[in-house]
């Protein structure tokens, strides 16, 4: 499996940078964030890094996740931005060697962001939580790529269904988004009705 081989290679390289086999989860997490920032645009490497990050975050303390949110948020949002820039190339969407392209990288960013948000302390400033959630998850709710869109929807459901209380910023964002969608749908129906009435008169 090419992706498993790439993940193993990236994990080995990252562990070496983080301090070897005895590196703590926090050290691996910090190294993964730094490596993501240094490899923007290298989709295949980033798919593996994002998977490793997602598996590492649950083992990092909430205090450490909260203290480094500004860096992790900026980096994951930068990954999303680099994917959006690469989306103009059809060849970058998915690679034939199964190592992943834009779609896989975006799904990986959504997964990693979800894990980070789940670990955030409840006293994390709403502005910081919103920047992370909007920039990496909510922005894909209406993505044209079905797998990416589904990943964003599933991530949000997972956040709302957490055993521990979900950060109130997430609930407020979803509430605002839902009302906005309902309003747009209502306006759309009204416009269609007006058009039909015009045709009938």
PDB file of C-alpha atoms in Angstrom:
ATOM      1  CA  UNK A   1       0.000   0.000   0.000  1.00  0.00           C
ATOM      2  CA  UNK A   2       1.784   3.173  -1.224  1.00  0.00           C
ATOM      3  CA  UNK A   3       0.041   5.441   1.288  1.00  0.00           C
ATOM      4  CA  UNK A   4       0.986   3.253   4.237  1.00  0.00           C
ATOM      5  CA  UNK A   5       4.584   3.208   3.037  1.00  0.00           C
ATOM      6  CA  UNK A   6       4.606   6.983   2.719  1.00  0.00           C
ATOM      7  CA  UNK A   7       3.063   7.355   6.196  1.00  0.00           C
ATOM      8  CA  UNK A   8       5.714   5.041   7.670  1.00  0.00           C
ATOM      9  CA  UNK A   9       8.512   6.984   5.990  1.00  0.00           C
ATOM     10  CA  UNK A  10       7.174  10.366   7.101  1.00  0.00           C
ATOM     11  CA  UNK A  11       6.606   9.070  10.640  1.00  0.00           C
ATOM     12  CA  UNK A  12      10.180   7.764  10.865  1.00  0.00           C
ATOM     13  CA  UNK A  13      11.599  11.063   9.608  1.00  0.00           C
ATOM     14  CA  UNK A  14       9.423  13.088  11.971  1.00  0.00           C
ATOM     15  CA  UNK A  15      10.336  10.957  15.007  1.00  0.00           C
ATOM     16  CA  UNK A  16      13.991  11.540  14.259  1.00  0.00           C
ATOM     17  CA  UNK A  17      13.433  15.294  14.242  1.00  0.00           C
ATOM     18  CA  UNK A  18      11.226  15.168  17.351  1.00  0.00           C
ATOM     19  CA  UNK A  19      13.809  13.337  19.451  1.00  0.00           C
ATOM     20  CA  UNK A  20      13.765   9.701  18.444  1.00  0.00           C
ATOM     21  CA  UNK A  21      11.566   6.824  19.549  1.00  0.00           C
ATOM     22  CA  UNK A  22      11.258   8.276  23.048  1.00  0.00           C
ATOM     23  CA  UNK A  23       9.754  11.521  21.760  1.00  0.00           C
ATOM     24  CA  UNK A  24       6.579  12.559  23.570  1.00  0.00           C
ATOM     25  CA  UNK A  25       3.242  13.064  21.825  1.00  0.00           C
ATOM     26  CA  UNK A  26       3.627  16.808  22.372  1.00  0.00           C
ATOM     27  CA  UNK A  27       7.014  16.793  20.631  1.00  0.00           C
ATOM     28  CA  UNK A  28       5.646  14.812  17.694  1.00  0.00           C
ATOM     29  CA  UNK A  29       2.672  17.182  17.490  1.00  0.00           C
ATOM     30  CA  UNK A  30       4.932  20.250  17.445  1.00  0.00           C
ATOM     31  CA  UNK A  31       7.202  18.695  14.810  1.00  0.00           C
ATOM     32  CA  UNK A  32       4.227  17.742  12.634  1.00  0.00           C
ATOM     33  CA  UNK A  33       2.879  21.300  12.705  1.00  0.00           C
ATOM     34  CA  UNK A  34       6.304  22.686  11.839  1.00  0.00           C
ATOM     35  CA  UNK A  35       6.747  20.178   9.012  1.00  0.00           C
ATOM     36  CA  UNK A  36       3.325  21.021   7.578  1.00  0.00           C
ATOM     37  CA  UNK A  37       4.302  24.670   7.467  1.00  0.00           C
ATOM     38  CA  UNK A  38       7.554  23.814   5.708  1.00  0.00           C
ATOM     39  CA  UNK A  39       5.981  21.535   3.088  1.00  0.00           C
ATOM     40  CA  UNK A  40       3.065  23.657   1.856  1.00  0.00           C
ATOM     41  CA  UNK A  41       2.296  22.607  -1.701  1.00  0.00           C
ATOM     42  CA  UNK A  42       3.812  19.126  -1.327  1.00  0.00           C
ATOM     43  CA  UNK A  43       0.471  17.338  -1.246  1.00  0.00           C
ATOM     44  CA  UNK A  44       1.696  13.766  -0.918  1.00  0.00           C
ATOM     45  CA  UNK A  45       3.863  14.586   2.097  1.00  0.00           C
ATOM     46  CA  UNK A  46       1.104  16.629   3.661  1.00  0.00           C
ATOM     47  CA  UNK A  47      -1.454  13.824   3.417  1.00  0.00           C
ATOM     48  CA  UNK A  48       0.865  11.648   5.533  1.00  0.00           C
ATOM     49  CA  UNK A  49       1.674  14.478   7.962  1.00  0.00           C
ATOM     50  CA  UNK A  50      -1.995  15.288   8.474  1.00  0.00           C
ATOM     51  CA  UNK A  51      -2.816  11.641   9.164  1.00  0.00           C
ATOM     52  CA  UNK A  52       0.013  11.457  11.688  1.00  0.00           C
ATOM     53  CA  UNK A  53      -1.127  14.711  13.281  1.00  0.00           C
ATOM     54  CA  UNK A  54      -4.697  13.414  13.618  1.00  0.00           C
ATOM     55  CA  UNK A  55      -3.478  10.286  15.386  1.00  0.00           C
ATOM     56  CA  UNK A  56      -1.157  12.247  17.688  1.00  0.00           C
ATOM     57  CA  UNK A  57      -3.393  15.093  18.897  1.00  0.00           C
ATOM     58  CA  UNK A  58      -5.654  12.891  21.100  1.00  0.00           C
ATOM     59  CA  UNK A  59      -2.562  12.032  23.166  1.00  0.00           C
ATOM     60  CA  UNK A  60      -1.518  15.664  23.702  1.00  0.00           C
ATOM     61  CA  UNK A  61      -2.785  17.603  26.709  1.00  0.00           C
ATOM     62  CA  UNK A  62      -5.558  20.166  26.253  1.00  0.00           C
ATOM     63  CA  UNK A  63      -3.299  22.783  27.818  1.00  0.00           C
ATOM     64  CA  UNK A  64      -0.622  22.219  25.164  1.00  0.00           C
ATOM     65  CA  UNK A  65      -3.185  22.249  22.339  1.00  0.00           C
ATOM     66  CA  UNK A  66      -4.709  25.473  23.638  1.00  0.00           C
ATOM     67  CA  UNK A  67      -1.331  27.164  24.105  1.00  0.00           C
ATOM     68  CA  UNK A  68      -0.303  26.424  20.505  1.00  0.00           C
ATOM     69  CA  UNK A  69      -3.667  27.061  18.805  1.00  0.00           C
ATOM     70  CA  UNK A  70      -2.519  30.181  17.002  1.00  0.00           C
ATOM     71  CA  UNK A  71       0.251  28.202  15.281  1.00  0.00           C
ATOM     72  CA  UNK A  72      -1.763  25.069  14.506  1.00  0.00           C
ATOM     73  CA  UNK A  73      -4.718  27.113  13.264  1.00  0.00           C
ATOM     74  CA  UNK A  74      -2.552  29.280  11.017  1.00  0.00           C
ATOM     75  CA  UNK A  75      -0.772  26.226   9.614  1.00  0.00           C
ATOM     76  CA  UNK A  76      -3.892  24.151   8.908  1.00  0.00           C
ATOM     77  CA  UNK A  77      -5.614  27.136   7.311  1.00  0.00           C
ATOM     78  CA  UNK A  78      -2.514  27.634   5.169  1.00  0.00           C
ATOM     79  CA  UNK A  79      -2.773  23.993   4.057  1.00  0.00           C
ATOM     80  CA  UNK A  80      -6.367  24.641   2.970  1.00  0.00           C
ATOM     81  CA  UNK A  81      -5.339  27.792   1.114  1.00  0.00           C
ATOM     82  CA  UNK A  82      -2.517  25.986  -0.712  1.00  0.00           C
ATOM     83  CA  UNK A  83      -5.003  23.285  -1.752  1.00  0.00           C
ATOM     84  CA  UNK A  84      -7.392  25.900  -3.108  1.00  0.00           C
ATOM     85  CA  UNK A  85      -4.561  27.335  -5.188  1.00  0.00           C
ATOM     86  CA  UNK A  86      -3.632  23.868  -6.464  1.00  0.00           C
ATOM     87  CA  UNK A  87      -7.253  23.051  -7.337  1.00  0.00           C
ATOM     88  CA  UNK A  88      -6.862  24.890 -10.636  1.00  0.00           C
ATOM     89  CA  UNK A  89      -4.772  21.932 -11.807  1.00  0.00           C
ATOM     90  CA  UNK A  90      -6.916  18.904 -12.658  1.00  0.00           C
ATOM     91  CA  UNK A  91      -3.934  16.592 -12.164  1.00  0.00           C
ATOM     92  CA  UNK A  92      -3.566  17.737  -8.565  1.00  0.00           C
ATOM     93  CA  UNK A  93      -7.068  16.689  -7.531  1.00  0.00           C
ATOM     94  CA  UNK A  94      -6.155  13.012  -6.982  1.00  0.00           C
ATOM     95  CA  UNK A  95      -2.958  11.193  -7.867  1.00  0.00           C
ATOM     96  CA  UNK A  96      -2.848   7.863  -9.695  1.00  0.00           C
ATOM     97  CA  UNK A  97      -0.233   6.442  -7.303  1.00  0.00           C
ATOM     98  CA  UNK A  98      -2.781   6.497  -4.455  1.00  0.00           C
ATOM     99  CA  UNK A  99      -0.687   8.886  -2.391  1.00  0.00           C
ATOM    100  CA  UNK A 100      -3.387  11.552  -2.512  1.00  0.00           C
ATOM    101  CA  UNK A 101      -3.884  14.971  -4.058  1.00  0.00           C
ATOM    102  CA  UNK A 102      -5.923  18.049  -3.200  1.00  0.00           C
ATOM    103  CA  UNK A 103      -9.036  16.132  -2.155  1.00  0.00           C
ATOM    104  CA  UNK A 104      -7.157  13.815   0.201  1.00  0.00           C
ATOM    105  CA  UNK A 105      -5.188  16.730   1.650  1.00  0.00           C
ATOM    106  CA  UNK A 106      -8.341  18.734   2.333  1.00  0.00           C
ATOM    107  CA  UNK A 107      -9.967  15.762   4.026  1.00  0.00           C
ATOM    108  CA  UNK A 108      -6.825  15.306   6.075  1.00  0.00           C
ATOM    109  CA  UNK A 109      -6.861  18.967   7.115  1.00  0.00           C
ATOM    110  CA  UNK A 110     -10.512  18.677   8.150  1.00  0.00           C
ATOM    111  CA  UNK A 111      -9.744  15.546  10.183  1.00  0.00           C
ATOM    112  CA  UNK A 112      -6.716  17.134  11.886  1.00  0.00           C
ATOM    113  CA  UNK A 113      -8.625  20.337  12.665  1.00  0.00           C
ATOM    114  CA  UNK A 114     -11.449  18.314  14.188  1.00  0.00           C
ATOM    115  CA  UNK A 115      -9.038  16.546  16.525  1.00  0.00           C
ATOM    116  CA  UNK A 116      -7.439  19.852  17.553  1.00  0.00           C
ATOM    117  CA  UNK A 117     -10.809  21.513  18.240  1.00  0.00           C
ATOM    118  CA  UNK A 118     -11.959  18.521  20.300  1.00  0.00           C
ATOM    119  CA  UNK A 119      -8.963  19.011  22.602  1.00  0.00           C
ATOM    120  CA  UNK A 120      -9.322  22.762  23.075  1.00  0.00           C
ATOM    121  CA  UNK A 121     -10.006  24.021  26.609  1.00  0.00           C
ATOM    122  CA  UNK A 122     -13.519  25.454  26.979  1.00  0.00           C
ATOM    123  CA  UNK A 123     -12.050  28.839  27.918  1.00  0.00           C
ATOM    124  CA  UNK A 124     -10.334  29.186  24.527  1.00  0.00           C
ATOM    125  CA  UNK A 125     -11.317  32.588  23.022  1.00  0.00           C
ATOM    126  CA  UNK A 126     -14.262  32.258  20.626  1.00  0.00           C
ATOM    127  CA  UNK A 127     -12.496  34.306  17.959  1.00  0.00           C
ATOM    128  CA  UNK A 128      -9.633  31.806  17.848  1.00  0.00           C
ATOM    129  CA  UNK A 129     -11.981  28.804  17.718  1.00  0.00           C
ATOM    130  CA  UNK A 130     -14.045  30.395  14.955  1.00  0.00           C
ATOM    131  CA  UNK A 131     -10.958  31.153  12.865  1.00  0.00           C
ATOM    132  CA  UNK A 132      -9.974  27.481  13.008  1.00  0.00           C
ATOM    133  CA  UNK A 133     -13.468  26.070  12.491  1.00  0.00           C
ATOM    134  CA  UNK A 134     -14.498  28.447   9.704  1.00  0.00           C
ATOM    135  CA  UNK A 135     -11.167  28.274   7.885  1.00  0.00           C
ATOM    136  CA  UNK A 136     -10.799  24.507   7.827  1.00  0.00           C
ATOM    137  CA  UNK A 137     -14.249  22.921   8.241  1.00  0.00           C
ATOM    138  CA  UNK A 138     -17.261  25.209   7.774  1.00  0.00           C
ATOM    139  CA  UNK A 139     -15.781  26.666   4.583  1.00  0.00           C
ATOM    140  CA  UNK A 140     -16.200  23.225   2.977  1.00  0.00           C
ATOM    141  CA  UNK A 141     -19.887  22.753   3.807  1.00  0.00           C
ATOM    142  CA  UNK A 142     -20.833  23.589   0.231  1.00  0.00           C
ATOM    143  CA  UNK A 143     -17.679  22.336  -1.476  1.00  0.00           C
ATOM    144  CA  UNK A 144     -18.249  21.009  -4.989  1.00  0.00           C
ATOM    145  CA  UNK A 145     -16.258  17.850  -4.130  1.00  0.00           C
ATOM    146  CA  UNK A 146     -18.640  15.323  -2.497  1.00  0.00           C
ATOM    147  CA  UNK A 147     -15.974  13.609  -0.360  1.00  0.00           C
ATOM    148  CA  UNK A 148     -14.635  16.910   0.963  1.00  0.00           C
ATOM    149  CA  UNK A 149     -18.135  18.203   1.665  1.00  0.00           C
ATOM    150  CA  UNK A 150     -19.066  14.979   3.463  1.00  0.00           C
ATOM    151  CA  UNK A 151     -15.875  15.141   5.528  1.00  0.00           C
ATOM    152  CA  UNK A 152     -16.788  18.664   6.695  1.00  0.00           C
ATOM    153  CA  UNK A 153     -20.339  17.599   7.581  1.00  0.00           C
ATOM    154  CA  UNK A 154     -19.145  14.508   9.459  1.00  0.00           C
ATOM    155  CA  UNK A 155     -16.534  16.528  11.343  1.00  0.00           C
ATOM    156  CA  UNK A 156     -19.157  19.004  12.536  1.00  0.00           C
ATOM    157  CA  UNK A 157     -21.515  16.255  13.664  1.00  0.00           C
ATOM    158  CA  UNK A 158     -18.638  14.664  15.568  1.00  0.00           C
ATOM    159  CA  UNK A 159     -17.882  17.965  17.309  1.00  0.00           C
ATOM    160  CA  UNK A 160     -21.509  18.515  18.259  1.00  0.00           C
ATOM    161  CA  UNK A 161     -21.876  14.943  19.536  1.00  0.00           C
ATOM    162  CA  UNK A 162     -18.797  14.988  21.769  1.00  0.00           C
ATOM    163  CA  UNK A 163     -19.161  13.387  25.187  1.00  0.00           C
ATOM    164  CA  UNK A 164     -17.430  16.405  26.682  1.00  0.00           C
ATOM    165  CA  UNK A 165     -19.206  19.745  26.120  1.00  0.00           C
ATOM    166  CA  UNK A 166     -18.510  21.201  22.693  1.00  0.00           C
ATOM    167  CA  UNK A 167     -17.042  24.709  22.637  1.00  0.00           C
ATOM    168  CA  UNK A 168     -19.937  27.163  22.423  1.00  0.00           C
ATOM    169  CA  UNK A 169     -18.324  28.934  19.457  1.00  0.00           C
ATOM    170  CA  UNK A 170     -18.935  25.818  17.330  1.00  0.00           C
ATOM    171  CA  UNK A 171     -22.612  25.637  18.281  1.00  0.00           C
ATOM    172  CA  UNK A 172     -23.081  29.346  17.600  1.00  0.00           C
ATOM    173  CA  UNK A 173     -21.386  29.066  14.208  1.00  0.00           C
ATOM    174  CA  UNK A 174     -23.625  26.159  13.166  1.00  0.00           C
ATOM    175  CA  UNK A 175     -26.705  27.989  14.457  1.00  0.00           C
ATOM    176  CA  UNK A 176     -25.800  31.069  12.399  1.00  0.00           C
ATOM    177  CA  UNK A 177     -25.024  28.990   9.312  1.00  0.00           C
ATOM    178  CA  UNK A 178     -28.291  27.033   9.557  1.00  0.00           C
ATOM    179  CA  UNK A 179     -30.364  30.206   9.856  1.00  0.00           C
ATOM    180  CA  UNK A 180     -28.515  31.726   6.915  1.00  0.00           C
ATOM    181  CA  UNK A 181     -29.232  28.664   4.765  1.00  0.00           C
ATOM    182  CA  UNK A 182     -32.903  28.636   5.740  1.00  0.00           C
ATOM    183  CA  UNK A 183     -33.203  32.313   4.915  1.00  0.00           C
ATOM    184  CA  UNK A 184     -31.564  31.783   1.518  1.00  0.00           C
ATOM    185  CA  UNK A 185     -33.849  28.829   0.798  1.00  0.00           C
ATOM    186  CA  UNK A 186     -36.915  30.887   1.741  1.00  0.00           C
ATOM    187  CA  UNK A 187     -35.840  33.727  -0.540  1.00  0.00           C
ATOM    188  CA  UNK A 188     -35.235  31.226  -3.334  1.00  0.00           C
ATOM    189  CA  UNK A 189     -38.744  29.773  -2.967  1.00  0.00           C
ATOM    190  CA  UNK A 190     -40.274  33.238  -2.910  1.00  0.00           C
ATOM    191  CA  UNK A 191     -38.432  34.201  -6.089  1.00  0.00           C
ATOM    192  CA  UNK A 192     -39.630  31.049  -7.851  1.00  0.00           C
ATOM    193  CA  UNK A 193     -43.227  31.689  -6.727  1.00  0.00           C
ATOM    194  CA  UNK A 194     -43.090  35.251  -8.013  1.00  0.00           C
ATOM    195  CA  UNK A 195     -41.810  34.005 -11.358  1.00  0.00           C
ATOM    196  CA  UNK A 196     -44.641  31.456 -11.630  1.00  0.00           C
ATOM    197  CA  UNK A 197     -47.255  34.115 -10.743  1.00  0.00           C
ATOM    198  CA  UNK A 198     -45.817  36.380 -13.416  1.00  0.00           C
ATOM    199  CA  UNK A 199     -46.177  33.603 -16.016  1.00  0.00           C
ATOM    200  CA  UNK A 200     -49.781  32.875 -14.991  1.00  0.00           C
ATOM    201  CA  UNK A 201     -50.974  36.488 -15.248  1.00  0.00           C
TER     202      UNK A 201
END
